[in-house]
XYZ file of N, CA, C and O in Angstrom:
840
model
N 26.171 -2.136 -25.189
C 24.802 -2.670 -25.242
C 23.824 -1.949 -24.336
O 22.800 -1.469 -24.699
N 24.320 -1.798 -23.036
C 23.483 -1.033 -22.070
C 23.211 0.342 -22.499
O 22.180 0.896 -22.399
N 24.292 0.961 -22.998
C 24.204 2.324 -23.512
C 23.125 2.488 -24.566
O 22.292 3.366 -24.609
N 23.111 1.510 -25.545
C 22.192 1.614 -26.639
C 20.743 1.378 -26.181
O 19.788 1.930 -26.743
N 20.572 0.618 -25.055
C 19.235 0.387 -24.542
C 18.746 1.542 -23.719
O 17.561 1.961 -23.753
N 19.616 2.169 -23.016
C 19.231 3.295 -22.087
C 19.003 4.577 -22.850
O 17.965 5.187 -22.649
N 19.744 4.818 -23.818
C 19.631 6.194 -24.507
C 18.288 6.405 -25.206
O 17.707 7.449 -24.925
N 17.683 5.455 -25.897
C 16.380 5.787 -26.473
C 15.367 5.996 -25.438
O 14.437 6.770 -25.674
N 15.491 5.266 -24.340
C 14.512 5.423 -23.219
C 14.599 6.785 -22.557
O 13.592 7.381 -22.222
N 15.795 7.335 -22.349
C 15.979 8.486 -21.570
C 15.894 9.823 -22.375
O 15.538 10.773 -21.825
N 16.052 9.703 -23.692
C 16.014 10.949 -24.493
C 14.592 11.541 -24.380
O 13.546 10.872 -24.696
N 14.480 12.685 -23.931
C 13.191 13.363 -23.837
C 12.329 13.048 -22.670
O 11.268 13.592 -22.575
N 12.783 12.143 -21.830
C 11.961 11.708 -20.701
C 11.551 12.900 -19.800
O 10.430 12.982 -19.291
N 12.534 13.784 -19.558
C 12.267 14.919 -18.695
C 11.174 15.748 -19.304
O 10.243 16.189 -18.530
N 11.218 15.988 -20.557
C 10.196 16.778 -21.220
C 8.812 16.053 -21.170
O 7.780 16.711 -21.014
N 8.768 14.767 -21.356
C 7.471 14.016 -21.295
C 6.900 14.122 -19.952
O 5.701 14.255 -19.787
N 7.713 13.995 -18.921
C 7.206 14.057 -17.535
C 6.732 15.395 -17.219
O 5.694 15.594 -16.555
N 7.444 16.405 -17.668
C 6.958 17.776 -17.435
C 5.667 17.974 -18.149
O 4.790 18.691 -17.593
N 5.492 17.468 -19.332
C 4.281 17.662 -20.088
C 3.110 16.904 -19.361
O 2.008 17.522 -19.152
N 3.391 15.729 -18.739
C 2.362 15.064 -18.018
C 1.972 15.830 -16.783
O 0.813 15.912 -16.426
N 2.955 16.387 -16.129
C 2.681 17.193 -14.986
C 1.922 18.429 -15.278
O 0.985 18.754 -14.581
N 2.255 19.095 -16.324
C 1.545 20.306 -16.766
C 0.110 19.958 -17.194
O -0.863 20.636 -16.783
N -0.116 18.773 -17.811
C -1.437 18.377 -18.166
C -2.270 18.102 -16.939
O -3.436 18.418 -16.859
N -1.682 17.463 -16.016
C -2.357 17.115 -14.742
C -2.797 18.374 -14.044
O -3.959 18.507 -13.575
N -1.955 19.394 -14.056
C -2.256 20.610 -13.298
C -3.339 21.391 -14.177
O -4.250 22.039 -13.590
N -3.169 21.286 -15.459
C -4.126 22.064 -16.291
C -5.566 21.544 -16.244
O -6.573 22.256 -16.428
N -5.724 20.263 -15.844
C -7.122 19.677 -15.780
C -8.002 20.435 -14.841
O -9.177 20.627 -15.084
N -7.393 20.866 -13.769
C -8.161 21.549 -12.734
C -7.629 22.967 -12.499
O -7.688 23.506 -11.436
N -7.111 23.558 -13.630
C -6.484 24.883 -13.512
C -7.409 25.949 -12.928
O -8.442 26.129 -13.374
N -6.872 26.526 -11.869
C -7.621 27.600 -11.236
C -6.522 28.499 -10.683
O -5.755 28.051 -9.786
N -6.389 29.751 -11.123
C -5.225 30.618 -10.577
C -5.272 30.763 -9.154
O -4.209 31.051 -8.541
N -6.477 30.589 -8.465
C -6.463 30.709 -7.022
C -5.809 29.542 -6.319
O -5.337 29.684 -5.191
N -5.725 28.361 -7.036
C -5.116 27.228 -6.371
C -4.200 26.539 -7.368
O -4.500 25.525 -7.985
N -3.024 27.026 -7.518
C -2.045 26.651 -8.566
C -1.587 25.181 -8.285
O -1.076 24.617 -9.197
N -1.673 24.702 -7.055
C -1.221 23.296 -6.732
C -2.288 22.292 -6.779
O -1.982 21.104 -6.524
N -3.511 22.673 -7.113
C -4.620 21.757 -7.107
C -4.499 20.897 -8.419
O -4.597 21.379 -9.487
N -4.461 19.576 -8.234
C -4.135 18.671 -9.411
C -5.344 17.951 -9.995
O -5.177 17.179 -10.934
N -6.525 18.252 -9.559
C -7.667 17.456 -9.966
C -8.523 18.065 -11.036
O -8.602 19.306 -11.089
N -9.252 17.341 -11.771
C -10.237 17.822 -12.641
C -11.403 18.516 -11.973
O -11.996 19.434 -12.452
N -11.709 17.953 -10.826
C -12.838 18.524 -10.080
C -12.405 19.859 -9.484
O -11.244 20.063 -9.052
N -13.261 20.961 -9.518
C -12.969 22.218 -9.047
C -12.687 22.098 -7.518
O -13.421 21.326 -6.833
N -11.769 22.898 -7.093
C -11.470 22.921 -5.586
C -12.498 23.742 -4.866
O -12.631 24.962 -5.187
N -13.197 23.148 -3.948
C -14.146 23.885 -3.072
C -13.561 23.700 -1.597
O -13.702 22.585 -1.102
N -12.942 24.686 -1.156
C -12.162 24.520 0.166
C -13.020 23.965 1.278
O -12.524 23.217 2.078
N -14.315 24.387 1.429
C -15.140 23.892 2.457
C -16.545 23.579 1.973
O -17.030 24.128 0.982
N -17.187 22.636 2.574
C -18.587 22.302 2.243
C -19.418 23.388 2.788
O -19.313 23.820 3.881
N -20.345 23.875 1.965
C -21.392 24.920 2.374
C -22.407 24.249 3.278
O -23.017 23.218 2.853
N -22.682 24.829 4.371
C -23.755 24.256 5.271
C -25.111 24.234 4.524
O -25.813 23.247 4.621
N -25.408 25.263 3.764
C -26.737 25.326 3.037
C -26.804 24.238 2.043
O -27.940 23.844 1.716
N -25.699 23.727 1.518
C -25.775 22.798 0.442
C -26.081 21.367 1.076
O -26.510 20.459 0.281
N -25.851 21.144 2.316
C -26.076 19.808 2.962
C -26.991 19.756 4.095
O -27.295 18.659 4.526
N -27.638 20.916 4.442
C -28.568 20.885 5.643
C -29.685 21.790 5.350
O -29.545 22.965 5.172
N -30.915 21.192 5.430
C -32.130 22.036 5.353
C -32.989 21.765 6.594
O -34.226 22.136 6.502
N -32.348 21.332 7.605
C -33.075 21.049 8.891
C -33.178 22.340 9.646
O -32.922 23.425 9.186
N -33.511 22.162 10.993
C -33.687 23.361 11.813
C -32.303 24.030 12.096
O -31.257 23.364 11.892
N -32.329 25.351 12.316
C -31.075 26.055 12.594
C -30.233 25.393 13.609
O -30.739 24.928 14.677
N -28.925 25.334 13.403
C -28.019 24.557 14.309
C -27.808 25.381 15.615
O -27.496 24.826 16.698
N -27.927 26.732 15.475
C -27.674 27.573 16.700
C -26.324 27.276 17.370
O -25.333 27.068 16.735
N -26.441 26.977 18.690
C -25.184 26.719 19.461
C -24.673 25.297 19.313
O -23.695 24.934 19.943
N -25.443 24.397 18.526
C -25.002 23.015 18.367
C -23.613 22.994 17.657
O -22.912 22.077 17.893
N -23.363 24.008 16.912
C -22.063 23.991 16.198
C -20.905 24.007 17.090
O -19.794 23.568 16.738
N -21.082 24.552 18.303
C -19.954 24.611 19.213
C -20.107 23.642 20.398
O -19.169 23.355 21.059
N -21.317 23.106 20.656
C -21.560 22.369 21.818
C -21.564 20.876 21.597
O -21.617 20.095 22.543
N -21.478 20.404 20.288
C -21.591 18.955 20.102
C -20.449 18.203 20.712
O -20.631 17.057 21.220
N -19.321 18.833 20.839
C -18.113 18.221 21.427
C -18.309 17.956 22.991
O -17.543 17.080 23.544
N -19.229 18.708 23.577
C -19.388 18.578 24.984
C -20.224 17.363 25.385
O -20.318 16.942 26.516
N -20.824 16.690 24.352
C -21.657 15.480 24.614
C -20.861 14.223 24.295
O -20.591 14.051 23.067
N -20.412 13.444 25.206
C -19.560 12.295 24.986
C -20.202 11.243 23.948
O -19.532 10.723 23.042
N -21.504 11.024 24.096
C -22.203 10.138 23.190
C -22.181 10.660 21.721
O -21.880 9.935 20.779
N -22.474 11.910 21.527
C -22.502 12.546 20.194
C -21.058 12.472 19.630
O -20.859 12.140 18.510
N -20.008 12.885 20.492
C -18.620 12.856 19.989
C -18.225 11.489 19.470
O -17.561 11.307 18.443
N -18.581 10.444 20.270
C -18.234 9.098 19.933
C -18.904 8.720 18.594
O -18.332 8.052 17.797
N -20.205 8.957 18.476
C -20.928 8.643 17.296
C -20.467 9.371 16.068
O -20.313 8.751 15.006
N -20.115 10.669 16.233
C -19.556 11.364 15.097
C -18.312 10.830 14.594
O -18.069 10.589 13.372
N -17.445 10.451 15.543
C -16.108 9.840 15.101
C -16.336 8.492 14.335
O -15.674 8.221 13.368
N -17.319 7.767 14.811
C -17.621 6.467 14.146
C -18.229 6.758 12.788
O -17.754 6.100 11.787
N -19.226 7.578 12.658
C -19.990 7.705 11.394
C -19.117 8.484 10.361
O -19.418 8.336 9.118
N -18.291 9.333 10.801
C -17.408 10.097 9.856
C -16.325 9.197 9.187
O -15.823 9.623 8.192
N -16.081 8.096 9.792
C -15.077 7.153 9.187
C -15.628 6.512 7.956
O -16.697 5.812 7.952
N -14.941 6.728 6.827
C -15.525 6.204 5.571
C -15.420 4.711 5.473
O -15.994 4.072 4.493
N -14.751 4.013 6.362
C -14.758 2.617 6.386
C -16.040 2.022 6.813
O -16.322 0.830 6.542
N -16.898 2.814 7.471
C -18.190 2.408 7.851
C -19.116 2.567 6.591
O -19.262 3.716 6.192
N -19.742 1.573 6.120
C -20.641 1.644 4.974
C -21.711 2.726 5.265
O -22.230 2.796 6.353
N -22.093 3.437 4.204
C -23.063 4.517 4.367
C -24.436 3.946 4.927
O -24.969 4.569 5.832
N -24.842 2.762 4.397
C -26.051 2.202 4.889
C -26.038 1.857 6.371
O -27.051 2.135 7.075
N -24.925 1.448 6.846
C -24.781 1.154 8.253
C -24.779 2.453 9.088
O -25.511 2.493 10.132
N -24.116 3.471 8.562
C -24.114 4.750 9.280
C -25.511 5.334 9.388
O -25.921 5.883 10.426
N -26.315 5.214 8.263
C -27.655 5.747 8.314
C -28.529 4.977 9.294
O -29.355 5.597 10.025
N -28.312 3.641 9.359
C -29.105 2.820 10.293
C -28.740 3.300 11.707
O -29.702 3.369 12.575
N -27.448 3.504 12.020
C -27.149 3.909 13.388
C -27.582 5.266 13.755
O -27.965 5.512 14.938
N -27.723 6.134 12.819
C -28.298 7.420 13.056
C -29.794 7.240 13.474
O -30.260 7.865 14.440
N -30.540 6.494 12.682
C -31.938 6.262 12.977
C -32.163 5.666 14.369
O -33.042 6.142 15.131
N -31.345 4.634 14.693
C -31.402 4.027 15.959
C -31.098 4.976 17.171
O -31.795 5.012 18.185
N -30.080 5.828 16.939
C -29.618 6.747 17.977
C -30.718 7.815 18.165
O -31.094 8.189 19.365
N -31.304 8.367 17.165
C -32.223 9.412 17.212
C -33.611 8.831 17.834
O -34.359 9.561 18.547
N -33.937 7.596 17.548
C -35.110 6.955 18.076
C -34.932 6.845 19.576
O -35.928 7.116 20.375
N -33.815 6.464 20.057
C -33.516 6.339 21.489
C -33.462 7.672 22.155
O -33.607 7.716 23.342
N -33.306 8.764 21.358
C -33.270 10.074 21.916
C -34.595 10.849 21.791
O -34.540 12.092 21.560
N -35.651 10.115 21.725
C -36.977 10.698 21.353
C -37.322 11.861 22.157
O -37.952 12.831 21.719
N -37.014 11.913 23.492
C -37.319 12.995 24.371
C -36.694 14.303 23.925
O -37.303 15.365 24.183
N -35.555 14.218 23.326
C -34.860 15.483 22.923
C -34.261 15.219 21.475
O -33.149 15.504 21.271
N -35.104 14.602 20.649
C -34.590 14.260 19.287
C -34.051 15.427 18.484
O -33.034 15.253 17.901
N -34.789 16.512 18.523
C -34.302 17.646 17.640
C -32.977 18.166 18.097
O -32.070 18.363 17.189
N -32.800 18.210 19.330
C -31.435 18.763 19.829
C -30.330 17.727 19.523
O -29.191 18.073 19.033
N -30.633 16.468 19.748
C -29.638 15.406 19.449
C -29.318 15.384 17.950
O -28.109 15.242 17.593
N -30.334 15.558 17.116
C -30.054 15.546 15.702
C -29.240 16.727 15.280
O -28.343 16.586 14.390
N -29.522 17.913 15.813
C -28.759 19.078 15.520
C -27.264 18.945 16.008
O -26.306 19.248 15.216
N -27.117 18.410 17.194
C -25.743 18.187 17.657
C -24.927 17.201 16.803
O -23.776 17.363 16.447
N -25.667 16.056 16.431
C -25.027 15.061 15.624
C -24.671 15.622 14.269
O -23.525 15.347 13.773
N -25.533 16.356 13.636
C -25.145 16.908 12.299
C -24.055 17.940 12.410
O -23.147 17.979 11.586
N -24.039 18.745 13.374
C -22.970 19.730 13.599
C -21.604 19.083 13.730
O -20.631 19.520 13.138
N -21.591 17.936 14.499
C -20.336 17.189 14.591
C -19.903 16.591 13.265
O -18.730 16.643 12.976
N -20.849 16.001 12.556
C -20.538 15.339 11.273
C -20.051 16.461 10.290
O -19.161 16.272 9.507
N -20.713 17.602 10.310
C -20.261 18.688 9.434
C -18.841 19.117 9.769
O -17.999 19.283 8.830
N -18.450 19.280 10.969
C -17.126 19.658 11.413
C -16.136 18.547 10.972
O -15.070 18.894 10.428
N -16.480 17.302 11.329
C -15.501 16.222 11.181
C -15.217 15.941 9.659
O -14.128 15.791 9.318
N -16.321 15.974 8.815
C -16.137 15.635 7.402
C -15.451 16.824 6.688
O -14.695 16.660 5.764
N -15.753 18.040 7.186
C -15.036 19.193 6.548
C -13.512 19.060 6.833
O -12.737 19.377 5.980
N -13.195 18.657 8.050
C -11.814 18.522 8.398
C -11.170 17.397 7.584
O -9.975 17.472 7.153
N -11.889 16.316 7.305
C -11.318 15.271 6.473
C -11.004 15.761 5.136
O -9.973 15.495 4.536
N -11.970 16.489 4.590
C -11.773 17.059 3.247
C -10.563 17.929 3.135
O -9.765 17.839 2.247
N -10.473 18.805 4.110
C -9.297 19.750 4.164
C -7.992 18.932 4.224
O -7.022 19.278 3.497
N -7.936 17.937 4.981
C -6.750 17.160 5.112
C -6.332 16.400 3.796
O -5.239 16.480 3.348
N -7.412 15.884 3.081
C -7.238 15.222 1.858
C -6.712 16.243 0.767
O -5.787 15.956 0.044
N -7.345 17.400 0.730
C -7.011 18.405 -0.270
C -5.624 18.955 -0.106
O -4.787 19.147 -0.926
N -5.349 19.146 1.229
C -3.908 19.617 1.550
C -2.889 18.598 1.103
O -1.793 18.968 0.565
N -3.144 17.319 1.349
C -2.285 16.269 0.914
C -2.094 16.179 -0.586
O -1.006 15.977 -1.108
N -3.155 16.379 -1.359
C -3.112 16.391 -2.820
C -2.205 17.564 -3.217
O -1.400 17.318 -4.223
N -2.312 18.659 -2.646
C -1.493 19.824 -3.048
C 0.003 19.578 -2.750
O 0.910 20.029 -3.454
N 0.226 18.944 -1.584
C 1.627 18.563 -1.209
C 2.187 17.660 -2.206
O 3.373 17.815 -2.693
N 1.412 16.653 -2.640
C 1.938 15.657 -3.621
C 2.191 16.405 -4.953
O 3.219 16.091 -5.602
N 1.381 17.330 -5.342
C 1.529 18.049 -6.562
C 2.872 18.851 -6.539
O 3.608 18.883 -7.492
N 3.198 19.408 -5.411
C 4.459 20.160 -5.304
C 5.664 19.116 -5.395
O 6.672 19.495 -5.993
N 5.416 17.986 -4.771
C 6.524 16.986 -4.935
C 6.695 16.447 -6.319
O 7.795 16.222 -6.787
N 5.618 16.419 -7.075
C 5.669 15.980 -8.462
C 6.432 16.985 -9.317
O 7.202 16.622 -10.184
N 6.204 18.286 -9.081
C 6.987 19.299 -9.810
C 8.520 19.147 -9.474
O 9.299 19.217 -10.414
N 8.820 18.923 -8.175
C 10.286 18.749 -7.783
C 10.800 17.484 -8.480
O 11.920 17.462 -8.972
N 9.981 16.452 -8.503
C 10.409 15.122 -9.091
C 10.716 15.306 -10.655
O 11.589 14.681 -11.120
N 9.806 16.043 -11.303
C 9.938 16.285 -12.699
C 11.288 17.071 -13.028
O 12.021 16.693 -13.958
N 11.614 18.041 -12.154
C 12.863 18.705 -12.326
C 14.059 17.836 -12.095
O 15.031 17.929 -12.894
N 13.952 16.954 -11.117
C 15.083 16.074 -10.810
C 15.228 15.099 -11.914
O 16.391 14.765 -12.357
N 14.156 14.577 -12.524
C 14.297 13.624 -13.580
C 14.944 14.330 -14.800
O 15.704 13.710 -15.587
N 14.457 15.469 -15.113
C 15.118 16.262 -16.214
C 16.590 16.428 -16.053
O 17.377 16.161 -16.992
N 16.923 16.811 -14.819
C 18.366 17.018 -14.556
C 19.169 15.718 -14.665
O 20.233 15.713 -15.220
N 18.645 14.639 -14.091
C 19.293 13.366 -14.232
C 19.367 12.739 -15.594
O 20.307 12.109 -16.009
N 18.379 13.065 -16.437
C 18.385 12.587 -17.836
C 19.478 13.341 -18.571
O 20.215 12.724 -19.361
N 19.644 14.674 -18.345
C 20.705 15.488 -18.968
C 22.090 14.869 -18.534
O 22.985 14.770 -19.362
N 22.147 14.524 -17.238
C 23.494 14.064 -16.715
C 23.778 12.716 -17.360
O 24.919 12.462 -17.676
N 22.769 11.890 -17.476
C 22.960 10.598 -18.119
C 23.439 10.666 -19.594
O 24.412 10.090 -20.056
N 22.787 11.592 -20.279
C 23.137 11.808 -21.670
C 24.547 12.339 -21.801
O 25.290 11.924 -22.726
N 24.988 13.227 -20.876
C 26.364 13.733 -20.905
C 27.334 12.607 -20.653
O 28.316 12.539 -21.316
N 27.089 11.744 -19.700
C 27.956 10.626 -19.433
C 28.043 9.633 -20.627
O 29.158 9.186 -20.987
N 26.912 9.468 -21.274
C 26.953 8.560 -22.469
C 27.643 9.158 -23.611
O 28.277 8.414 -24.366
N 27.715 10.462 -23.672
C 28.394 11.132 -24.836
C 29.912 11.265 -24.590
O 30.628 11.686 -25.459
N 30.327 11.035 -23.315
C 31.656 11.235 -22.971
C 32.533 10.169 -23.717
O 32.068 9.125 -24.087
N 33.755 10.474 -23.942
C 34.739 9.508 -24.550
C 35.977 9.401 -23.656
O 36.745 10.368 -23.531
N 36.215 8.184 -23.124
C 35.329 7.069 -23.237
C 34.189 7.179 -22.183
O 34.313 7.828 -21.163
N 32.988 6.532 -22.438
C 31.893 6.633 -21.491
C 32.167 5.788 -20.211
O 32.889 4.758 -20.279
N 31.723 6.280 -19.101
C 31.855 5.603 -17.824
C 30.685 4.705 -17.646
O 29.593 5.104 -17.279
N 30.873 3.402 -17.971
C 29.768 2.488 -17.921
C 29.190 2.313 -16.615
O 27.871 2.150 -16.452
N 29.944 2.340 -15.496
C 29.442 2.241 -14.233
C 28.504 3.392 -13.861
O 27.415 3.186 -13.212
N 28.955 4.539 -14.244
C 28.069 5.695 -13.989
C 26.822 5.692 -14.909
O 25.697 6.089 -14.353
N 26.989 5.228 -16.101
C 25.767 5.103 -16.884
C 24.756 4.188 -16.272
O 23.519 4.440 -16.179
N 25.195 3.099 -15.728
C 24.282 2.071 -15.065
C 23.657 2.683 -13.833
O 22.514 2.518 -13.613
N 24.440 3.393 -13.078
C 23.969 4.010 -11.869
C 22.864 5.052 -12.170
O 21.755 5.076 -11.533
N 23.135 5.937 -13.130
C 22.207 6.984 -13.487
C 20.932 6.401 -14.108
O 19.791 6.793 -13.848
N 21.163 5.337 -14.930
C 20.006 4.671 -15.630
C 19.064 4.087 -14.530
O 17.834 4.229 -14.680
N 19.678 3.385 -13.633
C 18.821 2.701 -12.607
C 18.134 3.800 -11.701
O 16.936 3.589 -11.350
N 18.794 4.878 -11.415
C 18.235 5.920 -10.675
C 16.980 6.540 -11.428
O 16.014 6.857 -10.832
N 17.117 6.784 -12.695
C 16.122 7.347 -13.468
C 14.841 6.389 -13.529
O 13.710 6.783 -13.495
N 15.067 5.059 -13.673
C 14.012 4.152 -13.669
C 13.226 4.213 -12.416
O 12.027 4.242 -12.337
N 13.923 4.303 -11.241
C 13.323 4.392 -9.915
C 12.515 5.714 -9.691
O 11.395 5.711 -9.318
N 13.177 6.846 -10.170
C 12.551 8.102 -9.997
C 11.239 8.149 -10.851
O 10.272 8.716 -10.421
N 11.328 7.618 -12.056
C 10.223 7.678 -12.943
C 9.040 6.768 -12.502
O 7.866 7.185 -12.515
N 9.382 5.662 -11.830
C 8.410 4.744 -11.225
C 7.645 5.464 -10.118
O 6.433 5.372 -9.993
N 8.430 6.121 -9.225
C 7.752 6.826 -8.132
C 6.830 8.017 -8.613
O 5.722 8.154 -8.206
N 7.339 8.710 -9.729
C 6.524 9.756 -10.333
C 5.210 9.277 -10.841
O 4.132 9.770 -10.634
N 5.242 8.129 -11.536
C 4.081 7.533 -12.183
C 3.132 6.921 -11.096
O 1.852 7.059 -11.205
N 3.762 6.326 -10.047
C 2.900 5.806 -8.944
C 2.150 6.984 -8.288
O 0.958 6.801 -7.983
N 2.820 8.091 -7.993
C 2.125 9.196 -7.422
C 0.987 9.744 -8.285
O -0.036 10.145 -7.859
N 1.296 9.751 -9.604
C 0.257 10.322 -10.566
C -0.932 9.442 -10.393
O -2.133 9.979 -10.429
N -0.846 8.174 -10.426
C -1.977 7.244 -10.333
C -2.726 7.428 -8.993
O -3.958 7.355 -8.979
N -1.893 7.560 -7.900
C -2.587 7.750 -6.565
C -3.380 9.084 -6.607
O -4.471 9.152 -6.115
N -2.760 10.132 -7.119
C -3.552 11.407 -7.122
C -4.807 11.283 -7.941
O -5.863 11.836 -7.488
N -4.840 10.583 -9.037
C -6.054 10.402 -9.790
C -7.133 9.807 -8.971
O -8.331 10.148 -9.052
N -6.716 8.812 -8.175
C -7.699 8.079 -7.280
C -8.165 8.962 -6.143
O -9.305 9.074 -5.865
N -7.259 9.632 -5.556
C -7.541 10.453 -4.366
C -8.383 11.643 -4.675
O -9.128 12.164 -3.849
N -8.245 12.174 -5.895
C -9.049 13.301 -6.358
C -10.566 13.015 -6.169
O -11.348 13.940 -6.083
N -10.975 11.739 -6.143
C -12.346 11.397 -5.978
C -12.854 11.500 -4.606
O -14.074 11.534 -4.280
N -11.895 11.549 -3.650
C -12.216 11.471 -2.158
C -13.075 12.709 -1.709
O -14.103 12.530 -0.996
N -12.672 13.932 -2.040
C -13.484 15.054 -1.507
C -14.918 14.936 -1.957
O -15.839 15.239 -1.191
N -15.181 14.589 -3.215
C -16.556 14.361 -3.675
C -17.304 13.363 -2.932
O -18.511 13.504 -2.552
N -16.580 12.310 -2.603
C -17.224 11.145 -1.819
C -17.529 11.660 -0.414
O -18.577 11.260 0.066
N -16.754 12.533 0.145
C -17.028 13.040 1.476
C -18.201 13.914 1.469
O -19.132 13.914 2.281
N -18.306 14.766 0.329
C -19.505 15.657 0.214
C -20.730 14.828 0.192
O -21.760 15.117 0.854
N -20.691 13.734 -0.636
C -21.875 12.884 -0.842
C -22.256 12.209 0.515
O -23.414 12.107 0.857
N -21.288 11.832 1.284
C -21.496 11.103 2.508
C -22.211 12.084 3.471
O -23.228 11.742 4.154
N -21.634 13.290 3.573
C -22.262 14.270 4.495
C -23.643 14.603 4.134
O -24.579 14.736 4.959
N -23.909 14.805 2.825
C -25.248 15.090 2.386
C -26.198 14.019 2.758
O -27.296 14.172 3.204
N -25.832 12.756 2.456
C -26.697 11.574 2.739
C -26.963 11.422 4.216
O -28.110 11.224 4.651
N -25.966 11.668 5.061
C -26.123 11.560 6.460
C -26.986 12.643 7.077
O -27.882 12.467 7.947
N -26.764 13.801 6.462
C -27.612 14.970 6.909
C -29.063 14.794 6.528
O -29.988 15.132 7.301
N -29.311 14.223 5.372
C -30.715 13.938 4.927
C -31.346 12.947 5.797
O -32.527 13.028 6.216
N -30.591 11.865 6.190
C -31.054 10.911 7.164
C -31.506 11.502 8.503
O -32.628 11.231 9.032
N -30.664 12.396 8.998
C -31.014 13.071 10.279
C -32.299 13.939 10.051
O -33.147 13.908 10.921
N -32.338 14.656 9.024
C -33.527 15.588 8.765
C -34.787 14.707 8.634
O -35.857 15.116 9.229
N -34.683 13.549 8.016
C -35.981 12.720 7.867
C -36.421 12.176 9.226
O -37.545 12.101 9.478
N -35.380 11.938 10.099
C -35.764 11.420 11.447
C -36.390 12.554 12.267
O -37.153 12.371 13.128
N -36.039 13.855 12.005
C -36.577 14.955 12.695
C -37.928 15.438 12.180
O -38.576 16.226 12.930
N -38.284 15.087 10.962
C -39.451 15.507 10.395
C -40.693 14.914 11.125
O -40.715 13.737 11.597
């Protein structure tokens, strides 16, 4: 009975998972980034010109870390758990309090946010590519285990204990594979969300400096 239930389920599952994996990779296919799994094109870094039209940053790009207040605010505002509206309000309040040197404070703050959010993006994208490599390995393992299960089922007499063991293993491996696939689909939205956050925060800083 167990054999008859498992066999229809396992036949071809390795091929189906490989096809799912290939489709996932093909969605964002770019020969430069073979491990990139997202439909969104991979842009390794945010372009400064795309998110900042304020005064030249000059040495702010390297000096923002030297200011404890700026560093602390950057860490707070770069955290995506802080709602965008709250982050924008805190920027306005901070720059208002820095009226004597508002332009310099604004440049330092944006330079810090630019560095911090670019680093976040890089971390997320590297993680997505690591997961994609794991998915390839998982698909190969599932294919191999499916063939092993079919071989045990075809043996005479079949080893029922081994059939049960391999069947349970395949269920678990397939569940992990599918869970990762769903997570990847969700996480693929994160780099774009970071882009949008940096653009919005940069625009708030620019408005305060005008």
